[in-house]
Structure formats: C-alpha cells, structure tokens
Amino acid sequence: DDLIYARNFYIALLSDDGVSLDFPYSIDERDPVRRSRKLTNGLTEYVIKTRHALLADRPRLNELLKQGELEGHGALAYSWLGVPLLRDEEVVGVIAVQSYSPDVSFSPHDQNLLTFVAHNIGNGLARQRAQEHLRVAQIGERLRAEQRLTYQATHDGLTGLPHRPHLLDRLSSAIERARHGDGQAFAVLFLDLDRFKLVNDSIGHAAGD
C-alpha cells in the first residue's frame, strides 16, 4: 500500500478455452466477491484485446463508454489502471487496480510499477505451465507403460493375439453374464490342426508357436 494504492486490486485470468475470466485474487470495497464470468466488453477485456496497459481517469472511461468500446460493470471507478499478464508473449490475463475516490488517481509511475509486478507474475505462470506440461507428460508416459504391461500380460508375444488365459477369463465373464446378467448369447469357435502335436513333440513348442 505504500508503493501503490491497492485497496481495490484484482488478478484476472483467461480460462483455458478463452471464453471466460477467473479471478484467483480480488479485493474490492464495492465488490467483495468477484465471481468468474463470461467475457464481455469490460475494462479487463479491453486490456486483453488491445494487449496494452490502460491508465484511465473518469473522463477517459466515460469517453470509452460513449464510443462503445466498453460496457459498464458495477460502480464506475474514478481512476483505473490495468496491465496485461503475459505468458510466453501470450496475453493470459490482467492485473488491475482502481479507485472509487476522486482523491486517489493513478500515475505513469504506478503503471510502471504494476507492469513490473505483472512481469513477475507472468514469469511465475510460465514456470507453472512448464511444470504442468512436465507433470502431464509423466502421467501420460506412466499410463502408456501400464497399457503396454497390460497388453503384454494378456496377449501372445509372437502373434499379438489374446492368449489362452485371456480367452479363459473372457469366457468366464461371458458365461457369468449369460447366467446372471443381461442374458446375451455368445459362441466359441474352435480351430485345430491335425497332428500338430508331432511338431511340438519333435522340435519343441517354441518352433511350434
């Protein structure tokens, strides 16, 4: 508070699909609870759209309203300052302060300070996203490994076909469903090769496979 008037301060972040705003932090004299909302033509969206900071007093805000650049939401501030939050050169949100008192107005110095704060928050968001990507990649690789193990445990290594234990397990499930479940009929097709036992007995099961 000694550096910048921050009695009314919030951080807004674009949702992943880019259609709404979330407010992970907000403190405001007039609006104690700032809920997530769909994108409109508010001041926050104006900063996101233009990709530039906005430092505006009441006359400037009224001018933007008259031009149709903005739609009013709640009490109109006497002074408003918003700076885009960048993550890897992409605008992902806004950090903003505002004043409802004519005795408090923001200056270019305040804009420079808030830009510095936004830069540090943006760097933090970039690191967080990198960690999230790493975590997602690790989870994905673990799932793929589990799928490979499951496949190897239920399929023949040579042919890639479901092996005998897998067949017996599926057959038991089908019998159980037919008896106590949906009653759905099933059939088993059995193929045999005459005198194939001679191959296994003479040159071994590996060659027979």
Tab-separated table of C-alpha atoms in Angstrom:
chain	number	residue	atom	x	y	z
A	1	ASP	CA	0.000	0.000	0.000
A	2	ASP	CA	2.973	2.357	0.499
A	3	LEU	CA	4.055	1.879	-3.109
A	4	ILE	CA	0.704	1.913	-4.885
A	5	TYR	CA	-2.903	2.398	-3.803
A	6	ALA	CA	-4.164	-1.197	-3.860
A	7	ARG	CA	-7.336	-1.093	-1.786
A	8	ASN	CA	-9.161	-2.282	-4.891
A	9	PHE	CA	-6.991	-4.806	-6.664
A	10	TYR	CA	-7.572	-7.974	-8.666
A	11	ILE	CA	-5.902	-10.539	-10.879
A	12	ALA	CA	-7.989	-11.877	-13.774
A	13	LEU	CA	-7.010	-14.938	-15.805
A	14	LEU	CA	-8.479	-16.188	-19.062
A	15	SER	CA	-9.941	-19.664	-18.873
A	16	ASP	CA	-8.212	-22.387	-20.890
A	17	ASP	CA	-10.924	-22.201	-23.575
A	18	GLY	CA	-10.642	-18.393	-23.716
A	19	VAL	CA	-14.355	-17.710	-23.162
A	20	SER	CA	-14.445	-16.636	-19.524
A	21	LEU	CA	-12.485	-14.858	-16.803
A	22	ASP	CA	-11.449	-16.312	-13.460
A	23	PHE	CA	-10.345	-14.192	-10.511
A	24	PRO	CA	-7.818	-16.074	-8.366
A	25	TYR	CA	-7.311	-12.940	-6.255
A	26	SER	CA	-9.587	-9.944	-5.676
A	27	ILE	CA	-10.089	-7.331	-3.000
A	28	ASP	CA	-12.590	-4.539	-3.553
A	29	GLU	CA	-14.530	-2.034	-1.432
A	30	ARG	CA	-17.631	-2.159	-3.641
A	31	ASP	CA	-17.464	-5.739	-4.907
A	32	PRO	CA	-16.268	-8.054	-2.095
A	33	VAL	CA	-16.947	-11.229	-4.101
A	34	ARG	CA	-15.731	-11.234	-7.708
A	35	ARG	CA	-17.035	-14.360	-9.405
A	36	SER	CA	-15.899	-15.986	-12.635
A	37	ARG	CA	-17.821	-14.677	-15.639
A	38	LYS	CA	-18.086	-14.927	-19.393
A	39	LEU	CA	-16.117	-12.459	-21.493
A	40	THR	CA	-17.929	-9.179	-22.214
A	41	ASN	CA	-16.751	-5.673	-23.143
A	42	GLY	CA	-15.397	-4.694	-19.749
A	43	LEU	CA	-12.185	-2.905	-18.907
A	44	THR	CA	-10.371	-6.181	-18.312
A	45	GLU	CA	-11.347	-7.470	-21.744
A	46	TYR	CA	-10.300	-4.149	-23.287
A	47	VAL	CA	-6.755	-4.634	-21.975
A	48	ILE	CA	-6.702	-8.248	-23.188
A	49	LYS	CA	-7.967	-7.209	-26.625
A	50	THR	CA	-5.554	-4.309	-27.092
A	51	ARG	CA	-2.627	-6.117	-25.423
A	52	HIS	CA	-1.654	-2.792	-23.832
A	53	ALA	CA	-1.920	-1.266	-20.398
A	54	LEU	CA	-4.780	1.153	-19.787
A	55	LEU	CA	-4.455	4.127	-17.447
A	56	ALA	CA	-7.768	5.981	-17.433
A	57	ASP	CA	-9.492	8.625	-15.318
A	58	ARG	CA	-13.273	9.127	-15.129
A	59	PRO	CA	-13.500	11.337	-18.295
A	60	ARG	CA	-11.472	8.787	-20.286
A	61	LEU	CA	-13.667	5.945	-19.015
A	62	ASN	CA	-16.812	7.865	-19.977
A	63	GLU	CA	-15.347	8.503	-23.426
A	64	LEU	CA	-14.692	4.770	-23.938
A	65	LEU	CA	-18.248	4.017	-22.815
A	66	LYS	CA	-19.711	6.518	-25.281
A	67	GLN	CA	-17.584	5.099	-28.100
A	68	GLY	CA	-18.967	1.637	-27.376
A	69	GLU	CA	-15.536	0.287	-26.528
A	70	LEU	CA	-16.734	-0.621	-23.042
A	71	GLU	CA	-19.799	-1.830	-21.204
A	72	GLY	CA	-20.202	-0.680	-17.623
A	73	HIS	CA	-19.973	-3.327	-14.895
A	74	GLY	CA	-20.679	-2.224	-11.335
A	75	ALA	CA	-19.556	1.083	-9.892
A	76	LEU	CA	-17.520	3.217	-12.296
A	77	ALA	CA	-14.060	3.995	-10.993
A	78	TYR	CA	-12.580	7.487	-10.785
A	79	SER	CA	-9.218	6.072	-11.796
A	80	TRP	CA	-8.450	2.661	-13.310
A	81	LEU	CA	-5.157	1.019	-14.170
A	82	GLY	CA	-4.848	-2.386	-15.812
A	83	VAL	CA	-1.778	-4.159	-17.184
A	84	PRO	CA	-1.808	-7.343	-19.323
A	85	LEU	CA	-0.383	-10.535	-17.890
A	86	LEU	CA	1.861	-12.211	-20.448
A	87	ARG	CA	2.915	-15.839	-20.528
A	88	ASP	CA	5.347	-16.651	-23.346
A	89	GLU	CA	4.218	-13.489	-25.214
A	90	GLU	CA	0.575	-14.585	-24.923
A	91	VAL	CA	-1.928	-12.425	-23.018
A	92	VAL	CA	-3.473	-14.708	-20.408
A	93	GLY	CA	-4.986	-12.181	-18.041
A	94	VAL	CA	-4.877	-8.752	-16.418
A	95	ILE	CA	-3.703	-7.282	-13.144
A	96	ALA	CA	-5.668	-4.162	-12.214
A	97	VAL	CA	-6.125	-1.532	-9.515
A	98	GLN	CA	-8.890	1.042	-9.289
A	99	SER	CA	-10.039	3.924	-7.143
A	100	TYR	CA	-13.601	4.933	-6.273
A	101	SER	CA	-12.421	8.205	-4.714
A	102	PRO	CA	-11.694	11.434	-6.638
A	103	ASP	CA	-8.852	11.993	-4.162
A	104	VAL	CA	-6.920	8.983	-5.474
A	105	SER	CA	-5.679	8.719	-9.058
A	106	PHE	CA	-3.004	6.584	-10.628
A	107	SER	CA	0.046	7.852	-12.494
A	108	PRO	CA	2.508	6.624	-15.131
A	109	HIS	CA	4.816	5.763	-12.236
A	110	ASP	CA	2.102	3.460	-10.872
A	111	GLN	CA	1.769	1.940	-14.339
A	112	ASN	CA	5.492	1.182	-14.456
A	113	LEU	CA	5.313	-0.420	-11.016
A	114	LEU	CA	2.282	-2.527	-11.908
A	115	THR	CA	3.953	-3.582	-15.174
A	116	PHE	CA	6.922	-4.821	-13.165
A	117	VAL	CA	4.593	-6.803	-10.878
A	118	ALA	CA	2.743	-8.237	-13.907
A	119	HIS	CA	6.043	-9.295	-15.473
A	120	ASN	CA	6.978	-11.295	-12.388
A	121	ILE	CA	3.537	-12.886	-12.159
A	122	GLY	CA	3.731	-13.787	-15.863
A	123	ASN	CA	7.108	-15.471	-15.336
A	124	GLY	CA	5.597	-17.449	-12.486
A	125	LEU	CA	2.710	-18.529	-14.692
A	126	ALA	CA	5.142	-19.638	-17.415
A	127	ARG	CA	7.108	-21.754	-14.925
A	128	GLN	CA	3.881	-23.215	-13.607
A	129	ARG	CA	2.744	-24.164	-17.108
A	130	ALA	CA	6.117	-25.785	-17.840
A	131	GLN	CA	5.799	-27.832	-14.650
A	132	GLU	CA	2.225	-28.768	-15.565
A	133	HIS	CA	3.341	-29.894	-19.031
A	134	LEU	CA	6.102	-31.998	-17.462
A	135	ARG	CA	3.641	-33.496	-14.987
A	136	VAL	CA	1.140	-34.285	-17.768
A	137	ALA	CA	3.904	-35.883	-19.851
A	138	GLN	CA	4.977	-38.027	-16.884
A	139	ILE	CA	1.380	-39.117	-16.251
A	140	GLY	CA	0.909	-39.894	-19.944
A	141	GLU	CA	4.098	-41.970	-20.075
A	142	ARG	CA	3.055	-43.883	-16.944
A	143	LEU	CA	-0.355	-44.647	-18.482
A	144	ARG	CA	1.285	-45.821	-21.690
A	145	ALA	CA	3.640	-48.073	-19.698
A	146	GLU	CA	0.696	-49.541	-17.786
A	147	GLN	CA	-1.135	-50.150	-21.060
A	148	ARG	CA	1.919	-51.901	-22.511
A	149	LEU	CA	2.212	-54.110	-19.426
A	150	THR	CA	-1.499	-54.946	-19.542
A	151	TYR	CA	-1.243	-55.795	-23.239
A	152	GLN	CA	1.839	-57.958	-22.714
A	153	ALA	CA	0.149	-59.778	-19.835
A	154	THR	CA	-2.908	-60.685	-21.919
A	155	HIS	CA	-1.504	-61.235	-25.433
A	156	ASP	CA	0.859	-63.651	-27.152
A	157	GLY	CA	4.239	-62.084	-27.809
A	158	LEU	CA	4.683	-63.722	-31.202
A	159	THR	CA	1.283	-63.202	-32.845
A	160	GLY	CA	-0.084	-60.262	-30.833
A	161	LEU	CA	-3.304	-62.230	-30.352
A	162	PRO	CA	-5.051	-62.656	-26.987
A	163	HIS	CA	-3.546	-65.723	-25.311
A	164	ARG	CA	-5.169	-68.690	-23.548
A	165	PRO	CA	-5.502	-67.141	-20.021
A	166	HIS	CA	-7.093	-64.072	-21.589
A	167	LEU	CA	-9.506	-66.289	-23.528
A	168	LEU	CA	-10.469	-68.242	-20.409
A	169	ASP	CA	-11.020	-65.002	-18.470
A	170	ARG	CA	-13.232	-63.549	-21.216
A	171	LEU	CA	-15.093	-66.878	-21.487
A	172	SER	CA	-15.787	-66.926	-17.730
A	173	SER	CA	-17.127	-63.375	-17.896
A	174	ALA	CA	-19.366	-64.241	-20.841
A	175	ILE	CA	-20.756	-67.296	-19.025
A	176	GLU	CA	-21.375	-65.234	-15.884
A	177	ARG	CA	-23.229	-62.542	-17.833
A	178	ALA	CA	-25.314	-65.128	-19.647
A	179	ARG	CA	-26.323	-66.738	-16.348
A	180	HIS	CA	-26.918	-63.735	-14.145
A	181	GLY	CA	-26.572	-60.607	-16.210
A	182	ASP	CA	-28.040	-59.444	-19.491
A	183	GLY	CA	-28.566	-62.980	-20.809
A	184	GLN	CA	-26.724	-62.145	-24.025
A	185	ALA	CA	-25.848	-65.247	-26.047
A	186	PHE	CA	-22.291	-65.991	-27.137
A	187	ALA	CA	-20.433	-68.623	-29.135
A	188	VAL	CA	-16.968	-70.142	-29.144
A	189	LEU	CA	-15.257	-71.105	-32.411
A	190	PHE	CA	-12.544	-73.734	-32.041
A	191	LEU	CA	-9.967	-74.464	-34.742
A	192	ASP	CA	-7.477	-77.320	-34.634
A	193	LEU	CA	-4.663	-78.566	-36.842
A	194	ASP	CA	-4.466	-82.340	-37.235
A	195	ARG	CA	-1.279	-83.987	-35.922
A	196	PHE	CA	0.240	-80.628	-34.923
A	197	LYS	CA	1.295	-82.333	-31.685
A	198	LEU	CA	4.020	-84.005	-33.721
A	199	VAL	CA	5.621	-80.618	-34.389
A	200	ASN	CA	5.670	-79.667	-30.719
A	201	ASP	CA	6.901	-83.069	-29.632
A	202	SER	CA	9.673	-83.295	-32.237
A	203	ILE	CA	11.172	-79.790	-32.487
A	204	GLY	CA	9.679	-78.072	-29.435
A	205	HIS	CA	6.905	-75.660	-28.509
A	206	ALA	CA	8.907	-72.546	-29.469
A	207	ALA	CA	9.192	-73.756	-33.045
A	208	GLY	CA	5.556	-74.886	-32.923
A	209	ASP	CA	4.469	-71.412	-31.907
